[in-house]
CSV table of C-alpha atoms and ligand atoms in Angstrom, one decimal:
chain,number,residue,atom,x,y,z
B,17,UNK,CA,-10.3,42.8,11.3
B,18,UNK,CA,-7.0,41.9,9.6
B,19,UNK,CA,-5.4,38.4,9.1
B,20,UNK,CA,-2.1,39.7,7.6
B,21,UNK,CA,0.0,37.9,10.3
B,22,UNK,CA,-2.0,34.6,10.0
B,23,UNK,CA,-1.5,34.6,6.2
B,24,UNK,CA,2.2,34.7,6.5
B,25,UNK,CA,2.1,31.8,9.0
B,26,UNK,CA,-0.1,29.7,6.6
B,27,UNK,CA,2.0,26.8,5.7
B,28,UNK,CA,3.8,27.2,2.3
B,29,UNK,CA,1.7,30.2,1.4
B,30,UNK,CA,4.3,32.9,1.8
B,31,UNK,CA,5.8,32.4,-1.7
B,32,UNK,CA,2.3,32.8,-3.1
B,33,UNK,CA,1.9,36.1,-1.2
B,34,UNK,CA,5.2,37.4,-2.5
B,35,UNK,CA,4.3,36.3,-6.1
B,36,UNK,CA,0.7,37.6,-6.5
B,37,UNK,CA,0.4,39.3,-9.9
B,38,UNK,CA,-2.5,41.5,-8.7
B,39,UNK,CA,-5.4,41.7,-6.3
B,40,UNK,CA,-6.9,38.4,-5.2
B,41,UNK,CA,-8.8,37.0,-2.2
B,42,UNK,CA,-8.4,34.0,0.0
B,43,UNK,CA,-11.9,32.4,0.2
B,44,UNK,CA,-13.7,29.3,1.4
B,45,UNK,CA,-12.7,26.9,4.2
B,46,UNK,CA,-9.2,28.2,4.7
B,47,UNK,CA,-10.5,31.6,5.9
B,48,UNK,CA,-13.0,29.9,8.2
B,49,UNK,CA,-10.4,27.6,9.7
B,50,UNK,CA,-7.9,30.5,10.1
B,51,UNK,CA,-10.5,32.5,12.0
B,52,UNK,CA,-11.3,29.4,14.1
B,53,UNK,CA,-7.5,28.8,14.6
B,54,UNK,CA,-7.9,25.3,13.3
B,55,UNK,CA,-5.0,23.6,11.6
B,56,UNK,CA,-4.6,25.0,8.0
B,57,UNK,CA,-6.3,23.0,5.4
B,58,UNK,CA,-4.9,21.2,2.4
B,59,UNK,CA,-6.8,23.1,-0.2
B,60,UNK,CA,-6.2,26.9,-0.4
B,61,UNK,CA,-8.8,28.7,-2.6
B,62,UNK,CA,-8.2,32.1,-4.2
B,63,UNK,CA,-10.8,34.1,-6.0
B,64,UNK,CA,-9.9,36.8,-8.5
B,65,UNK,CA,-12.3,39.5,-9.8
B,66,UNK,CA,-11.7,39.1,-13.5
B,67,UNK,CA,-9.9,36.4,-15.4
B,68,UNK,CA,-8.9,33.7,-13.0
B,69,UNK,CA,-7.3,31.5,-15.6
B,70,UNK,CA,-5.0,34.2,-16.8
B,71,UNK,CA,-4.2,35.2,-13.2
B,72,UNK,CA,-3.3,31.5,-12.5
B,73,UNK,CA,-0.9,31.5,-15.5
B,74,UNK,CA,0.9,34.6,-14.3
B,75,UNK,CA,1.1,33.4,-10.7
B,76,UNK,CA,2.5,30.0,-11.9
B,77,UNK,CA,5.1,31.8,-14.0
B,78,UNK,CA,6.2,33.8,-11.0
B,79,UNK,CA,6.4,30.8,-8.8
B,80,UNK,CA,8.2,28.7,-11.4
B,81,UNK,CA,5.2,26.4,-11.1
B,82,UNK,CA,2.7,25.1,-13.5
B,83,UNK,CA,-1.2,25.2,-14.0
B,84,UNK,CA,-3.6,22.2,-14.3
B,85,UNK,CA,-7.3,21.2,-14.2
B,86,UNK,CA,-9.6,23.7,-15.5
B,87,UNK,CA,-13.1,22.7,-14.4
B,88,UNK,CA,-16.4,23.8,-15.8
B,89,UNK,CA,-16.1,27.0,-13.6
B,90,UNK,CA,-12.7,27.8,-14.9
B,91,UNK,CA,-10.9,26.9,-11.7
B,92,UNK,CA,-7.2,26.4,-12.2
B,93,UNK,CA,-4.7,24.8,-9.9
B,94,UNK,CA,-1.3,26.3,-9.6
B,95,UNK,CA,1.4,23.8,-8.5
B,96,UNK,CA,4.6,25.2,-7.0
B,97,UNK,CA,7.5,24.2,-4.8
B,98,UNK,CA,8.0,20.5,-4.2
B,99,UNK,CA,4.3,19.6,-3.8
B,100,UNK,CA,2.3,22.7,-2.9
B,101,UNK,CA,-0.7,24.1,-4.7
B,102,UNK,CA,-3.4,26.7,-4.7
B,103,UNK,CA,-6.7,26.8,-6.6
B,104,UNK,CA,-7.5,30.0,-8.4
B,105,UNK,CA,-11.1,30.8,-9.6
B,106,UNK,CA,-12.7,33.7,-11.2
B,107,UNK,CA,-15.2,35.4,-8.8
B,108,UNK,CA,-18.6,34.5,-10.1
B,109,UNK,CA,-22.3,34.7,-9.5
B,110,UNK,CA,-24.6,31.7,-9.7
B,111,UNK,CA,-28.3,31.3,-10.7
B,112,UNK,CA,-30.3,28.1,-10.5
B,113,UNK,CA,-32.6,27.2,-13.4
B,114,UNK,CA,-34.1,24.4,-11.3
B,115,UNK,CA,-33.7,23.0,-7.8
B,116,UNK,CA,-30.7,20.7,-7.6
B,117,UNK,CA,-29.5,21.5,-11.1
B,118,UNK,CA,-25.9,22.8,-11.5
B,119,UNK,CA,-25.9,26.6,-11.5
B,120,UNK,CA,-25.6,28.9,-14.4
B,121,UNK,CA,-22.5,31.0,-13.7
B,122,UNK,CA,-21.5,34.5,-14.7
B,123,UNK,CA,-18.5,36.7,-13.8
B,124,UNK,CA,-19.0,38.6,-10.6
B,125,UNK,CA,-18.2,42.4,-10.6
B,126,UNK,CA,-17.0,42.3,-7.0
B,127,UNK,CA,-15.9,39.8,-4.3
B,128,UNK,CA,-19.1,40.6,-2.4
B,129,UNK,CA,-21.2,39.4,-5.4
B,130,UNK,CA,-19.2,36.1,-5.3
B,131,UNK,CA,-19.5,35.7,-1.5
B,132,UNK,CA,-23.3,36.1,-1.9
B,133,UNK,CA,-23.6,32.8,-3.9
B,134,UNK,CA,-22.0,30.7,-1.2
B,135,UNK,CA,-23.6,28.2,1.1
B,136,UNK,CA,-23.1,29.5,4.7
B,137,UNK,CA,-22.1,32.8,6.3
B,138,UNK,CA,-19.1,31.2,7.9
B,139,UNK,CA,-17.9,30.1,4.4
B,140,UNK,CA,-18.7,33.5,2.9
B,141,UNK,CA,-15.8,35.5,4.3
B,142,UNK,CA,-12.9,36.6,2.1
B,143,UNK,CA,-9.4,37.9,2.9
B,144,UNK,CA,-8.0,40.5,0.6
B,145,UNK,CA,-4.4,39.6,-0.5
B,146,UNK,CA,-1.8,40.4,0.3
B,147,UNK,CA,-2.9,42.9,3.0
B,148,UNK,CA,-5.1,40.6,5.0
B,149,UNK,CA,-8.2,42.8,5.3
B,150,UNK,CA,-11.3,40.7,6.0
B,151,UNK,CA,-14.4,41.1,3.9
B,152,UNK,CA,-17.4,39.7,5.9
B,153,UNK,CA,-20.7,41.0,4.5
B,154,UNK,CA,-22.8,38.3,6.0
B,155,UNK,CA,-21.7,38.4,9.7
B,156,UNK,CA,-19.7,35.2,9.3
B,157,UNK,CA,-17.3,36.1,12.0
B,158,UNK,CA,-20.1,36.6,14.5
B,159,UNK,CA,-21.6,33.2,13.5
B,160,UNK,CA,-18.2,31.5,13.9
B,161,UNK,CA,-18.1,32.9,17.5
B,162,UNK,CA,-21.7,31.7,18.1
B,163,UNK,CA,-20.9,28.4,16.4
B,164,UNK,CA,-23.7,28.7,13.9
B,165,UNK,CA,-24.3,27.2,10.5
B,166,UNK,CA,-26.5,29.7,8.8
B,167,UNK,CA,-27.6,30.1,5.1
B,168,UNK,CA,-27.4,33.5,3.4
B,169,UNK,CA,-30.9,33.4,2.0
B,170,UNK,CA,-34.1,31.4,2.1
B,171,UNK,CA,-33.6,29.7,-1.3
B,172,UNK,CA,-30.2,28.3,-0.5
B,173,UNK,CA,-31.1,24.7,0.2
B,174,UNK,CA,-33.6,24.6,-2.6
B,175,UNK,CA,-31.0,26.0,-5.1
B,176,UNK,CA,-28.5,23.5,-3.9
B,177,UNK,CA,-29.8,20.6,-1.8
B,178,UNK,CA,-26.2,19.2,-1.4
B,179,UNK,CA,-25.9,22.0,1.2
B,180,UNK,CA,-28.0,19.9,3.6
B,181,UNK,CA,-25.2,17.3,3.6
B,182,UNK,CA,-22.7,20.1,4.0
B,183,UNK,CA,-24.5,21.7,6.9
B,184,UNK,CA,-24.5,18.3,8.7
B,185,UNK,CA,-20.8,17.9,8.0
B,186,UNK,CA,-19.9,21.3,9.4
B,187,UNK,CA,-22.1,20.8,12.5
B,188,UNK,CA,-20.3,17.5,13.3
B,189,UNK,CA,-16.8,18.6,12.4
B,190,UNK,CA,-16.8,22.0,14.1
B,191,UNK,CA,-19.3,21.4,16.9
B,192,UNK,CA,-21.6,23.9,15.3
B,193,UNK,CA,-25.4,23.9,15.0
B,194,UNK,CA,-27.7,25.2,12.4
B,195,UNK,CA,-29.6,28.2,13.6
B,196,UNK,CA,-33.4,27.5,14.0
B,197,UNK,CA,-34.4,29.2,10.8
B,198,UNK,CA,-31.7,27.4,8.8
B,199,UNK,CA,-32.7,24.1,10.3
B,200,UNK,CA,-36.3,24.8,9.3
B,201,UNK,CA,-35.2,25.6,5.8
B,202,UNK,CA,-33.2,22.4,5.6
B,203,UNK,CA,-36.2,20.3,6.9
B,204,UNK,CA,-38.4,21.9,4.2
B,205,UNK,CA,-35.8,21.3,1.4
B,206,UNK,CA,-35.0,17.7,2.4
B,207,UNK,CA,-37.3,16.1,-0.1
B,208,UNK,CA,-35.3,17.8,-2.8
B,209,UNK,CA,-32.4,15.4,-2.1
B,210,UNK,CA,-34.4,13.0,-4.3
B,211,UNK,CA,-33.8,15.2,-7.3
B,212,UNK,CA,-30.0,15.1,-7.1
B,213,UNK,CA,-28.1,13.0,-9.6
B,214,UNK,CA,-26.7,9.7,-8.3
B,215,UNK,CA,-23.1,10.9,-8.8
B,216,UNK,CA,-23.7,14.1,-6.7
B,217,UNK,CA,-25.2,12.0,-3.9
B,218,UNK,CA,-22.3,9.8,-4.0
B,219,UNK,CA,-19.8,12.6,-3.8
B,220,UNK,CA,-21.6,14.1,-0.8
B,221,UNK,CA,-21.6,10.7,1.0
B,222,UNK,CA,-17.9,10.3,0.2
B,223,UNK,CA,-17.3,13.7,1.7
B,224,UNK,CA,-19.1,12.6,4.8
B,225,UNK,CA,-17.1,9.4,5.0
B,226,UNK,CA,-13.9,11.4,4.8
B,227,UNK,CA,-14.8,13.2,8.0
B,228,UNK,CA,-13.3,12.2,11.3
B,229,UNK,CA,-16.7,11.3,12.7
B,230,UNK,CA,-18.9,10.3,9.8
B,231,UNK,CA,-21.4,8.6,12.1
B,232,UNK,CA,-22.4,11.8,13.8
B,233,UNK,CA,-23.0,13.4,10.4
B,234,UNK,CA,-25.1,10.4,9.3
B,235,UNK,CA,-27.1,10.6,12.5
B,236,UNK,CA,-27.8,14.2,11.9
B,237,UNK,CA,-28.8,13.6,8.3
B,238,UNK,CA,-31.2,10.8,9.5
B,239,UNK,CA,-32.7,13.2,12.1
B,240,UNK,CA,-33.3,15.8,9.3
B,241,UNK,CA,-35.1,13.2,7.2
B,242,UNK,CA,-32.3,12.8,4.7
B,243,UNK,CA,-32.2,9.0,5.0
B,244,UNK,CA,-35.9,8.8,4.3
B,245,UNK,CA,-35.6,11.1,1.4
B,246,UNK,CA,-32.9,8.9,-0.1
B,247,UNK,CA,-34.8,5.8,0.8
B,248,UNK,CA,-31.9,4.3,2.8
B,249,UNK,CA,-31.0,3.6,6.4
B,250,UNK,CA,-27.7,4.3,8.1
B,251,UNK,CA,-26.1,2.2,10.8
B,252,UNK,CA,-25.8,0.3,13.0
B,253,UNK,CA,-24.5,2.7,15.6
B,254,UNK,CA,-20.8,2.3,16.3
B,255,UNK,CA,-20.1,0.6,13.0
B,256,UNK,CA,-17.9,3.3,11.5
B,257,UNK,CA,-15.4,3.6,14.4
B,258,UNK,CA,-15.2,-0.1,14.7
B,259,UNK,CA,-14.6,-0.5,11.0
B,260,UNK,CA,-11.8,2.1,11.1
B,261,UNK,CA,-10.2,0.4,14.1
B,262,UNK,CA,-10.3,-3.0,12.5
B,263,UNK,CA,-9.1,-1.7,9.2
B,264,UNK,CA,-6.1,0.0,10.9
B,265,UNK,CA,-5.4,-2.9,13.3
B,266,UNK,CA,-5.2,-5.5,10.5
B,267,UNK,CA,-3.5,-3.2,8.0
B,268,UNK,CA,-6.4,-3.5,5.5
B,269,UNK,CA,-5.9,0.0,4.1
B,270,UNK,CA,-9.6,0.2,3.0
B,271,UNK,CA,-10.4,3.8,1.8
B,272,UNK,CA,-12.9,5.7,4.0
B,273,UNK,CA,-15.5,5.8,1.3
B,274,UNK,CA,-15.6,2.1,1.1
B,275,UNK,CA,-15.9,1.6,4.8
B,276,UNK,CA,-18.5,4.4,4.9
B,277,UNK,CA,-20.7,2.6,2.3
B,278,UNK,CA,-21.0,-0.3,4.7
B,279,UNK,CA,-23.2,2.0,6.9
B,280,UNK,CA,-25.6,2.6,4.0
B,281,UNK,CA,-28.4,0.1,3.7
B,282,UNK,CA,-30.0,0.8,0.4
B,283,UNK,CA,-32.5,-1.0,-1.8
B,284,UNK,CA,-30.8,-3.3,-4.3
B,285,UNK,CA,-29.3,-1.4,-7.2
B,286,UNK,CA,-29.3,1.9,-5.5
B,287,UNK,CA,-25.5,2.0,-5.0
B,288,UNK,CA,-25.3,1.4,-8.7
B,289,UNK,CA,-27.5,4.4,-9.4
B,290,UNK,CA,-25.1,6.4,-7.4
B,291,UNK,CA,-22.3,5.2,-9.7
B,292,UNK,CA,-20.5,3.4,-6.9
B,293,UNK,CA,-18.0,1.0,-8.6
B,294,UNK,CA,-19.9,-2.2,-9.3
B,295,UNK,CA,-17.5,-4.5,-7.5
B,296,UNK,CA,-17.8,-2.4,-4.3
B,297,UNK,CA,-21.6,-2.1,-4.6
B,298,UNK,CA,-21.9,-5.8,-4.9
B,299,UNK,CA,-19.6,-6.5,-2.0
B,300,UNK,CA,-21.5,-4.0,0.3
B,301,UNK,CA,-24.9,-5.4,-0.6
B,302,UNK,CA,-23.6,-9.0,-0.1
B,303,UNK,CA,-22.2,-8.0,3.3
B,304,UNK,CA,-25.6,-6.8,4.5
B,305,UNK,CA,-27.4,-9.7,3.1
B,306,UNK,CA,-25.0,-12.4,4.2
B,307,UNK,CA,-24.0,-11.2,7.7
B,308,UNK,CA,-26.5,-13.1,9.9
B,309,UNK,CA,-25.9,-16.5,8.2
B,310,UNK,CA,-22.2,-15.9,8.0
B,311,UNK,CA,-22.0,-15.1,11.7
B,312,UNK,CA,-23.8,-18.3,12.6
B,313,UNK,CA,-21.6,-20.4,10.3
B,314,UNK,CA,-18.4,-19.0,11.7
B,315,UNK,CA,-19.6,-19.4,15.3
B,316,UNK,CA,-20.4,-23.0,14.6
B,317,UNK,CA,-17.0,-23.7,12.8
B,318,UNK,CA,-15.1,-26.6,14.4
B,319,UNK,CA,-11.7,-26.0,12.8
B,320,UNK,CA,-9.7,-23.0,11.5
B,321,UNK,CA,-10.1,-24.5,8.0
B,322,UNK,CA,-13.9,-24.3,8.5
B,323,UNK,CA,-13.6,-20.6,9.4
B,324,UNK,CA,-11.5,-20.0,6.2
B,325,UNK,CA,-14.0,-21.9,4.1
B,326,UNK,CA,-16.8,-19.7,5.5
B,327,UNK,CA,-14.8,-16.6,4.6
B,328,UNK,CA,-14.1,-17.8,1.1
B,329,UNK,CA,-17.7,-18.6,0.5
B,330,UNK,CA,-18.8,-15.1,1.5
B,331,UNK,CA,-18.5,-11.8,-0.3
B,332,UNK,CA,-15.2,-9.9,0.1
B,333,UNK,CA,-16.7,-7.3,2.6
B,334,UNK,CA,-18.8,-9.7,4.7
B,335,UNK,CA,-16.1,-10.9,7.2
B,336,UNK,CA,-15.0,-7.4,8.1
B,337,UNK,CA,-18.6,-6.1,8.2
B,338,UNK,CA,-19.6,-9.0,10.5
B,339,UNK,CA,-16.7,-8.4,12.9
B,340,UNK,CA,-17.6,-4.7,13.1
B,341,UNK,CA,-21.3,-5.3,13.6
B,342,UNK,CA,-20.7,-7.4,16.8
B,343,UNK,CA,-18.0,-9.5,18.5
B,344,UNK,CA,-17.2,-12.7,16.7
B,345,UNK,CA,-14.3,-14.3,18.5
B,346,UNK,CA,-14.1,-17.3,16.2
B,347,UNK,CA,-13.3,-14.9,13.3
B,348,UNK,CA,-10.4,-13.2,14.9
B,349,UNK,CA,-7.8,-15.9,14.0
B,350,UNK,CA,-8.8,-15.3,10.4
B,351,UNK,CA,-7.7,-11.7,10.5
B,352,UNK,CA,-4.8,-12.3,12.8
B,353,UNK,CA,-3.2,-15.2,11.1
B,354,UNK,CA,-5.2,-17.6,8.9
B,355,UNK,CA,-5.6,-15.1,6.0
B,356,UNK,CA,-1.8,-15.2,5.6
B,357,UNK,CA,-1.4,-18.9,5.6
B,358,UNK,CA,0.0,-20.1,2.3
B,359,UNK,CA,1.2,-23.5,1.2
B,360,UNK,CA,4.9,-23.7,0.4
B,361,UNK,CA,4.2,-26.4,-2.2
B,362,UNK,CA,2.5,-25.7,-5.6
B,363,UNK,CA,1.5,-27.6,-8.7
B,364,UNK,CA,5.1,-27.8,-9.9
B,365,UNK,CA,6.1,-29.5,-6.7
B,366,UNK,CA,3.3,-32.0,-7.1
B,367,UNK,CA,4.4,-32.6,-10.8
B,368,UNK,CA,7.9,-33.3,-9.5
B,369,UNK,CA,6.4,-35.9,-7.1
B,370,UNK,CA,4.9,-37.6,-10.2
B,371,UNK,CA,1.3,-36.1,-10.1
B,372,UNK,CA,0.5,-35.0,-13.6
B,373,UNK,CA,-1.8,-32.1,-14.5
B,374,UNK,CA,-5.4,-33.2,-13.6
B,375,UNK,CA,-8.2,-32.2,-11.3
B,376,UNK,CA,-6.5,-34.3,-8.6
B,377,UNK,CA,-3.7,-31.5,-8.4
B,378,UNK,CA,-6.3,-29.1,-7.1
B,379,UNK,CA,-7.8,-31.6,-4.7
B,380,UNK,CA,-4.4,-32.4,-3.2
B,381,UNK,CA,-3.5,-28.8,-2.8
B,382,UNK,CA,-6.8,-28.1,-1.2
B,383,UNK,CA,-6.4,-30.9,1.3
B,384,UNK,CA,-2.8,-29.8,2.1
B,385,UNK,CA,-4.1,-26.3,2.7
B,386,UNK,CA,-6.8,-27.6,5.0
B,387,UNK,CA,-4.3,-29.5,7.0
B,388,UNK,CA,-1.9,-26.6,7.1
B,389,UNK,CA,-4.7,-24.2,8.4
B,390,UNK,CA,-5.5,-26.7,11.1
B,391,UNK,CA,-1.9,-26.7,12.2
B,392,UNK,CA,-1.1,-30.3,11.1
B,393,UNK,CA,1.6,-29.2,8.7
B,394,UNK,CA,4.3,-26.8,9.9
B,395,UNK,CA,7.3,-27.2,7.6
B,396,UNK,CA,7.9,-27.7,3.9
B,397,UNK,CA,9.1,-31.2,4.8
B,398,UNK,CA,5.7,-31.8,6.4
B,399,UNK,CA,4.0,-30.7,3.3
B,400,UNK,CA,6.1,-32.9,1.1
B,401,UNK,CA,5.5,-35.9,3.2
B,402,UNK,CA,1.7,-35.3,3.3
B,403,UNK,CA,1.7,-34.7,-0.5
B,404,UNK,CA,3.5,-38.0,-1.1
B,405,UNK,CA,1.0,-39.8,1.0
B,406,UNK,CA,-2.0,-38.2,-0.8
B,407,UNK,CA,-0.5,-38.9,-4.2
B,408,UNK,CA,0.0,-42.6,-3.3
B,409,UNK,CA,-3.6,-43.0,-2.2
U,2,CTP,N1,-19.5,26.3,-1.6
U,2,CTP,C1,-20.8,26.6,-1.6
U,2,CTP,N2,-21.8,25.7,-2.0
U,2,CTP,C2,-21.5,24.5,-2.2
U,2,CTP,C3,-20.1,24.1,-2.2
U,2,CTP,C4,-19.1,25.0,-1.9
U,2,CTP,O1,-21.2,27.8,-1.4
U,2,CTP,N3,-22.4,23.6,-2.5
U,2,CTP,C5,-18.5,27.3,-1.4
U,2,CTP,C6,-18.2,27.6,0.1
U,2,CTP,O2,-17.9,29.0,0.3
U,2,CTP,C7,-17.0,26.8,0.5
U,2,CTP,C8,-16.2,26.9,-0.9
U,2,CTP,O3,-17.2,26.9,-1.9
U,2,CTP,O4,-16.4,27.3,1.6
U,2,CTP,C9,-15.3,25.7,-1.1
U,2,CTP,O5,-16.0,24.5,-1.1
U,2,CTP,P1,-15.4,23.2,-0.5
U,2,CTP,O6,-13.9,23.1,-0.8
U,2,CTP,O7,-16.3,22.1,-0.7
U,2,CTP,O8,-15.5,23.6,1.1
U,2,CTP,P2,-14.6,24.2,2.1
U,2,CTP,O9,-15.4,24.9,3.1
U,2,CTP,O10,-13.5,25.0,1.4
U,2,CTP,O11,-13.9,23.0,2.7
U,2,CTP,P3,-14.1,21.8,3.6
U,2,CTP,O12,-15.6,21.5,3.6
U,2,CTP,O13,-13.3,20.7,2.8
U,2,CTP,O14,-13.5,22.2,4.9
């Protein structure tokens, strides 16, 4: 099989093909997606048998680009054109000293040796550049056709338990399924998830939350025993799509990883172990804890100002979480309107009206805001009149 034509059509890749300083291979998800005729991905990965860093420098020079980010595996990113980039890595082998540990790497003598260290057959296909010849030693193309996620060898999940998360992601994203043997190996290796560092678990969860349908991935992980192994629960069902809808509808711009964490019910302190930023970890834990009482309080609110008070007494994620868990009509005006209500007057205006700096300033502003939220004050003139009255009291 040859992908020469598809390579030329790969967005912004043609200059790279013309500039290659020597033999290289396209590897990873881009190959898989090209073969599946899915839209080209953002990250294009090249592997070079030999010195990838030197190759990247030569490629960058030919593209009038520049090189950045050398990670612990010697991967270099070549930036070119207005904002395009490719990653270049040296082909390598990997051995695992202990389950879940990061691998010891060594240069690979061939692309086949590099492909043999990879997670799944459908991710272990290379395309020789620039000619487009496909290198498929593990029958990846056949498994793409059969929609299968299949490991290359029995130790795969033990070597790298993060592959259990990855398998669940590919299943959900591509509509694939692990073949029975791979699924059995995943089930056997699931307890190894406990041995992963917090930061690696966090990164895998964030990758799940970045998927179009994170909930299906979480459901699959749960079915595989992943939630039990991590001592967490995922849910409730429907939360993620509703959070995304609400976030979009109200222009909240919450990142997917933050919305995703709201589906993770973990023992106190666990998010911290995973190195989730403290502020977010606290907000997520508070949302889970406070939601039932918050819901009752909002439902019982008699005025808009009561709703806002309930929101302001709660953690920053609690209102959004409550709204996504189940309908709460009394909270809608908060997101639609009340959260943007601001007084036109401030402390300076009160000073001009003769109220000197004192705790009374805060009290008057608070009372003005309450009235404004409740629709009693519409214009600046209304606010001034009410302020005069309050100051005179
Ligand atoms: N890989 C692996 N084992 C891992 C992580 C990555 O074997 N634990 C290999 C796979 O061959 C994968 C490639 O490295 O295709 C690139 O990794 P990544 O960018 O995470 O995955 P992609 O398949 O390229 O992309 P994505 O999941 O984002 O579609």
